[in-house]
PDB file of C-alpha atoms in Angstrom:
ATOM      1  CA  MET A 330       7.429  -4.179  -6.236  1.00 59.00           C
ATOM      2  CA  SER A 331      10.599  -3.411  -4.394  1.00 59.00           C
ATOM      3  CA  ALA A 332      10.335   0.033  -3.111  1.00 80.00           C
ATOM      4  CA  ALA A 333       9.932   0.323   0.643  1.00 73.00           C
ATOM      5  CA  SER A 334       8.730   3.598   2.341  1.00 71.00           C
ATOM      6  CA  ASN A 335      11.042   5.687   4.387  1.00 69.00           C
ATOM      7  CA  ALA A 336       9.225   4.718   7.483  1.00 71.00           C
ATOM      8  CA  LEU A 337       9.596   0.916   6.865  1.00 72.00           C
ATOM      9  CA  GLU A 338      13.310   1.451   5.864  1.00 72.00           C
ATOM     10  CA  ASN A 339      13.935   3.149   9.235  1.00 71.00           C
ATOM     11  CA  HIS A 340      12.195   0.415  11.144  1.00 69.00           C
ATOM     12  CA  ILE A 341      14.300  -2.245   9.441  1.00 69.00           C
ATOM     13  CA  LEU A 342      17.601  -0.444   9.877  1.00 70.00           C
ATOM     14  CA  ASN A 343      16.829   0.537  13.573  1.00 69.00           C
ATOM     15  CA  GLY A 344      15.599  -2.923  14.377  1.00 67.00           C
ATOM     16  CA  THR A 345      18.364  -4.934  12.831  1.00 64.00           C
ATOM     17  CA  LEU A 346      21.423  -2.750  13.230  1.00 66.00           C
ATOM     18  CA  ARG A 347      20.881  -0.738  16.344  1.00 66.00           C
ATOM     19  CA  GLY A 348      19.235  -3.260  18.618  1.00 65.00           C
ATOM     20  CA  TYR A 349      16.524  -0.659  18.898  1.00 59.00           C
ATOM     21  CA  ALA A 350      15.048  -0.466  22.386  1.00 53.00           C
ATOM     22  CA  SER A 351      11.578  -0.518  20.861  1.00 57.00           C
ATOM     23  CA  PRO A 352      12.075  -2.690  17.797  1.00 54.00           C
ATOM     24  CA  TYR A 353       9.771  -2.832  14.875  1.00 58.00           C
ATOM     25  CA  SER A 354       6.802  -4.930  15.565  1.00 65.00           C
ATOM     26  CA  PRO A 355       5.401  -6.579  12.503  1.00 67.00           C
ATOM     27  CA  PRO A 356       1.719  -5.892  11.770  1.00 72.00           C
ATOM     28  CA  LEU A 357      -0.944  -8.458  12.268  1.00 75.00           C
ATOM     29  CA  ALA A 358      -1.782 -10.207   8.874  1.00 76.00           C
ATOM     30  CA  ALA A 359      -5.398  -8.860   9.139  1.00 78.00           C
ATOM     31  CA  ASN A 360      -3.978  -5.298   9.194  1.00 83.00           C
ATOM     32  CA  ILE A 361      -1.959  -5.653   5.899  1.00 88.00           C
ATOM     33  CA  LYS A 362      -4.102  -4.124   3.154  1.00 93.00           C
ATOM     34  CA  LEU A 363      -3.500  -3.326  -0.538  1.00 96.00           C
ATOM     35  CA  ALA A 364      -4.434   0.206  -1.508  1.00 95.00           C
ATOM     36  CA  LEU A 365      -5.057   1.547  -4.996  1.00 97.00           C
ATOM     37  CA  PHE A 366      -3.980   4.995  -6.352  1.00 96.00           C
ATOM     38  CA  SER A 367      -4.628   7.125  -9.483  1.00 96.00           C
ATOM     39  CA  GLY A 368      -2.676  10.061 -10.779  1.00 94.00           C
ATOM     40  CA  PRO A 369       0.596  10.851 -12.428  1.00 94.00           C
ATOM     41  CA  ALA A 370       2.812   7.961 -11.346  1.00 94.00           C
ATOM     42  CA  SER A 371       5.880  10.126 -10.488  1.00 93.00           C
ATOM     43  CA  ASP A 372       3.617  12.262  -8.139  1.00 91.00           C
ATOM     44  CA  VAL A 373       1.994   9.253  -6.549  1.00 92.00           C
ATOM     45  CA  LEU A 374       5.225   7.420  -5.994  1.00 92.00           C
ATOM     46  CA  ALA A 375       6.873  10.438  -4.425  1.00 90.00           C
ATOM     47  CA  ALA A 376       3.988  10.881  -2.057  1.00 89.00           C
ATOM     48  CA  LEU A 377       4.131   7.214  -1.143  1.00 90.00           C
ATOM     49  CA  GLU A 378       7.893   7.358  -0.425  1.00 87.00           C
ATOM     50  CA  ALA A 379       7.371  10.312   1.830  1.00 82.00           C
ATOM     51  CA  GLY A 380       4.647   8.432   3.731  1.00 73.00           C
ATOM     52  CA  GLN A 381       2.392  11.289   4.635  1.00 64.00           C
ATOM     53  CA  VAL A 382      -1.301  10.488   4.619  1.00 68.00           C
ATOM     54  CA  ASN A 383      -3.046  13.846   4.815  1.00 58.00           C
ATOM     55  CA  THR A 384      -5.303  14.340   1.883  1.00 56.00           C
ATOM     56  CA  ASP A 385      -5.040  18.219   1.651  1.00 60.00           C
ATOM     57  CA  SER A 386      -1.856  18.393  -0.463  1.00 67.00           C
ATOM     58  CA  THR A 387      -0.265  16.794  -3.578  1.00 71.00           C
ATOM     59  CA  ALA A 388       2.698  15.839  -1.253  1.00 71.00           C
ATOM     60  CA  ASN A 389       0.459  13.437   0.656  1.00 83.00           C
ATOM     61  CA  TRP A 390      -0.403  10.100  -0.668  1.00 85.00           C
ATOM     62  CA  GLY A 391      -4.025  10.247   0.744  1.00 85.00           C
ATOM     63  CA  HIS A 392      -4.587  12.877  -2.028  1.00 89.00           C
ATOM     64  CA  TYR A 393      -4.172  10.086  -4.622  1.00 93.00           C
ATOM     65  CA  GLU A 394      -5.818   7.088  -2.975  1.00 93.00           C
ATOM     66  CA  ILE A 395      -9.191   6.071  -4.496  1.00 95.00           C
ATOM     67  CA  ASN A 396     -11.995   7.392  -2.304  1.00 94.00           C
ATOM     68  CA  ASN A 397     -15.270   6.598  -3.999  1.00 95.00           C
ATOM     69  CA  GLY A 398     -17.296   3.922  -5.815  1.00 95.00           C
ATOM     70  CA  SER A 399     -17.443   1.550  -2.805  1.00 95.00           C
ATOM     71  CA  TYR A 400     -13.618   1.346  -2.886  1.00 96.00           C
ATOM     72  CA  ALA A 401     -12.090  -0.152   0.287  1.00 95.00           C
ATOM     73  CA  ARG A 402      -8.518  -1.226   0.886  1.00 94.00           C
ATOM     74  CA  THR A 403      -8.403  -5.089   0.780  1.00 95.00           C
ATOM     75  CA  GLN A 404      -6.461  -7.465   2.822  1.00 94.00           C
ATOM     76  CA  ILE A 405      -3.664  -9.213   1.025  1.00 94.00           C
ATOM     77  CA  THR A 406      -2.082 -12.556   2.074  1.00 92.00           C
ATOM     78  CA  PHE A 407       1.440 -13.590   1.596  1.00 87.00           C
ATOM     79  CA  GLY A 408       2.995 -17.077   1.784  1.00 78.00           C
ATOM     80  CA  THR A 409       5.209 -18.888   4.224  1.00 71.00           C
ATOM     81  CA  ASP A 410       8.674 -17.601   5.277  1.00 70.00           C
ATOM     82  CA  THR A 411      10.840 -16.868   2.295  1.00 74.00           C
ATOM     83  CA  THR A 412      14.469 -17.914   1.667  1.00 72.00           C
ATOM     84  CA  THR A 413      14.775 -16.231  -1.693  1.00 77.00           C
ATOM     85  CA  GLY A 414      14.592 -12.499  -0.893  1.00 78.00           C
ATOM     86  CA  SER A 415      11.118 -12.231  -2.313  1.00 84.00           C
ATOM     87  CA  ILE A 416       7.527 -13.197  -1.376  1.00 87.00           C
ATOM     88  CA  SER A 417       4.353 -13.292  -3.416  1.00 90.00           C
ATOM     89  CA  ASN A 418       0.639 -13.046  -2.575  1.00 92.00           C
ATOM     90  CA  THR A 419      -0.912 -16.533  -1.916  1.00 93.00           C
ATOM     91  CA  ALA A 420      -4.556 -15.779  -2.678  1.00 94.00           C
ATOM     92  CA  ASN A 421      -6.514 -13.496  -4.920  1.00 97.00           C
ATOM     93  CA  CYS A 422      -6.854  -9.984  -3.638  1.00 97.00           C
ATOM     94  CA  THR A 423     -10.259  -8.889  -4.900  1.00 98.00           C
ATOM     95  CA  PHE A 424     -11.621  -5.294  -4.354  1.00 98.00           C
ATOM     96  CA  PRO A 425     -15.347  -4.516  -4.065  1.00 97.00           C
ATOM     97  CA  THR A 426     -17.159  -4.119  -7.317  1.00 98.00           C
ATOM     98  CA  ALA A 427     -17.114  -0.290  -8.196  1.00 97.00           C
ATOM     99  CA  THR A 428     -20.414   1.438  -7.787  1.00 98.00           C
ATOM    100  CA  ALA A 429     -19.132   4.535  -9.577  1.00 97.00           C
ATOM    101  CA  ASN A 430     -16.109   5.388 -11.711  1.00 97.00           C
ATOM    102  CA  TYR A 431     -13.034   5.365  -9.472  1.00 97.00           C
ATOM    103  CA  ASN A 432     -11.624   8.885  -8.494  1.00 95.00           C
ATOM    104  CA  ASN A 433      -9.625  10.488  -5.649  1.00 93.00           C
ATOM    105  CA  ALA A 434      -9.357  13.724  -3.764  1.00 89.00           C
ATOM    106  CA  ALA A 435      -6.922  15.012  -6.552  1.00 89.00           C
ATOM    107  CA  GLY A 436      -9.562  14.438  -9.218  1.00 91.00           C
ATOM    108  CA  SER A 437      -7.071  12.235 -11.083  1.00 92.00           C
ATOM    109  CA  GLY A 438      -9.699   9.962 -12.572  1.00 92.00           C
ATOM    110  CA  SER A 439     -10.524   6.273 -12.742  1.00 95.00           C
ATOM    111  CA  THR A 440      -7.139   4.840 -13.996  1.00 97.00           C
ATOM    112  CA  VAL A 441      -5.206   3.012 -11.211  1.00 97.00           C
ATOM    113  CA  THR A 442      -1.522   3.649 -11.762  1.00 97.00           C
ATOM    114  CA  CYS A 443       0.048   2.705  -8.469  1.00 96.00           C
ATOM    115  CA  ILE A 444      -0.600   0.372  -5.453  1.00 96.00           C
ATOM    116  CA  ALA A 445       0.765   0.303  -1.878  1.00 94.00           C
ATOM    117  CA  ILE A 446       0.784  -2.248   1.010  1.00 91.00           C
ATOM    118  CA  ILE A 447      -0.443  -0.336   4.024  1.00 89.00           C
ATOM    119  CA  ASP A 448      -0.235  -1.281   7.683  1.00 85.00           C
ATOM    120  CA  GLU A 449      -3.485  -0.250   9.115  1.00 82.00           C
ATOM    121  CA  GLY A 450      -2.821  -1.376  12.568  1.00 74.00           C
ATOM    122  CA  ARG A 451      -0.401   0.646  14.783  1.00 58.00           C
ATOM    123  CA  THR A 452       1.922   3.666  15.072  1.00 52.00           C
ATOM    124  CA  SER A 453       5.520   3.604  14.104  1.00 50.00           C
ATOM    125  CA  ASP A 454       6.629   2.675  17.629  1.00 52.00           C
ATOM    126  CA  GLY A 455       4.353  -0.349  17.582  1.00 51.00           C
ATOM    127  CA  SER A 456       2.678   0.504  20.877  1.00 53.00           C
ATOM    128  CA  THR A 457      -0.633   1.950  19.933  1.00 52.00           C
ATOM    129  CA  LEU A 458      -3.156   1.596  17.124  1.00 48.00           C
ATOM    130  CA  ALA A 459      -3.163   4.215  14.502  1.00 51.00           C
ATOM    131  CA  PRO A 460      -3.680   3.264  10.824  1.00 59.00           C
ATOM    132  CA  ASN A 461      -2.035   4.028   7.555  1.00 76.00           C
ATOM    133  CA  GLU A 462       1.669   3.433   7.447  1.00 81.00           C
ATOM    134  CA  VAL A 463       2.974   2.717   3.975  1.00 86.00           C
ATOM    135  CA  MET A 464       5.154  -0.387   3.932  1.00 86.00           C
ATOM    136  CA  TYR A 465       5.810  -1.160   0.205  1.00 89.00           C
ATOM    137  CA  TYR A 466       4.583   0.584  -2.973  1.00 92.00           C
ATOM    138  CA  GLY A 467       5.001   0.415  -6.747  1.00 94.00           C
ATOM    139  CA  LEU A 468       3.903   1.206 -10.115  1.00 95.00           C
ATOM    140  CA  LEU A 469       1.441  -1.164 -11.905  1.00 95.00           C
ATOM    141  CA  SER A 470       3.038  -2.686 -14.990  1.00 93.00           C
ATOM    142  CA  ASN A 471      -0.316  -2.052 -16.701  1.00 94.00           C
ATOM    143  CA  SER A 472      -2.528   0.785 -15.452  1.00 96.00           C
ATOM    144  CA  LYS A 473      -6.143  -0.134 -15.184  1.00 96.00           C
ATOM    145  CA  GLU A 474      -9.179   2.080 -15.564  1.00 97.00           C
ATOM    146  CA  ILE A 475     -11.963   1.034 -13.035  1.00 97.00           C
ATOM    147  CA  LEU A 476     -15.415   2.250 -14.041  1.00 97.00           C
ATOM    148  CA  ASN A 477     -18.810   1.638 -12.465  1.00 98.00           C
ATOM    149  CA  GLY A 478     -19.337  -2.191 -12.335  1.00 98.00           C
ATOM    150  CA  ASP A 479     -15.667  -3.144 -12.680  1.00 97.00           C
ATOM    151  CA  THR A 480     -13.739  -5.161 -10.201  1.00 97.00           C
ATOM    152  CA  PHE A 481      -9.986  -4.729  -9.545  1.00 97.00           C
ATOM    153  CA  GLN A 482      -8.199  -7.966  -8.639  1.00 97.00           C
ATOM    154  CA  VAL A 483      -4.538  -9.059  -8.105  1.00 96.00           C
ATOM    155  CA  ALA A 484      -4.492 -12.743  -8.911  1.00 96.00           C
ATOM    156  CA  THR A 485      -2.596 -15.217  -6.770  1.00 95.00           C
ATOM    157  CA  GLY A 486       1.193 -14.897  -7.391  1.00 92.00           C
ATOM    158  CA  ASN A 487       0.873 -11.666  -9.271  1.00 94.00           C
ATOM    159  CA  LEU A 488       2.296  -9.412  -6.594  1.00 93.00           C
ATOM    160  CA  THR A 489       5.818 -10.098  -5.519  1.00 90.00           C
ATOM    161  CA  ILE A 490       7.783  -8.046  -2.974  1.00 87.00           C
ATOM    162  CA  SER A 491      11.506  -8.385  -3.344  1.00 84.00           C
ATOM    163  CA  LEU A 492      14.405  -7.042  -1.146  1.00 77.00           C
ATOM    164  CA  ALA A 493      17.064  -8.939  -3.185  1.00 61.00           C
TER     165      ALA A 493
END
């Protein structure tokens, strides 16, 4: 996964190159969650890039996020500081067992096609709490259908974020 949302790209550029008066404040580790999405990959990825969360339109990523079957975004943990330009998850990221076939507001069905790392903790200026800023996102290398009784998991080391 190497795609960063427009919002995160702006934070990085402003904070590192402009000496921004209100620099980007990284989220608390507890607020970094992995989210699952179903739908045509090109539509989901375009919506994640735009970063809009409203669920009433196909241009908004909330339209494609799984929203049933006991689904809940799940905390994901990354390792120590990197010196290689990439970082991987250091623990299994296991979602709750589905109590129904996965689906979303778009009615895209139960096949997870994309994932995103979401900052659930604050607004873009870093000063107040307001959830749901997309940080990184990408296409699964193997889409996975999640039906009633299934559990989605990203095993330790299987999700790598790279800026190199």
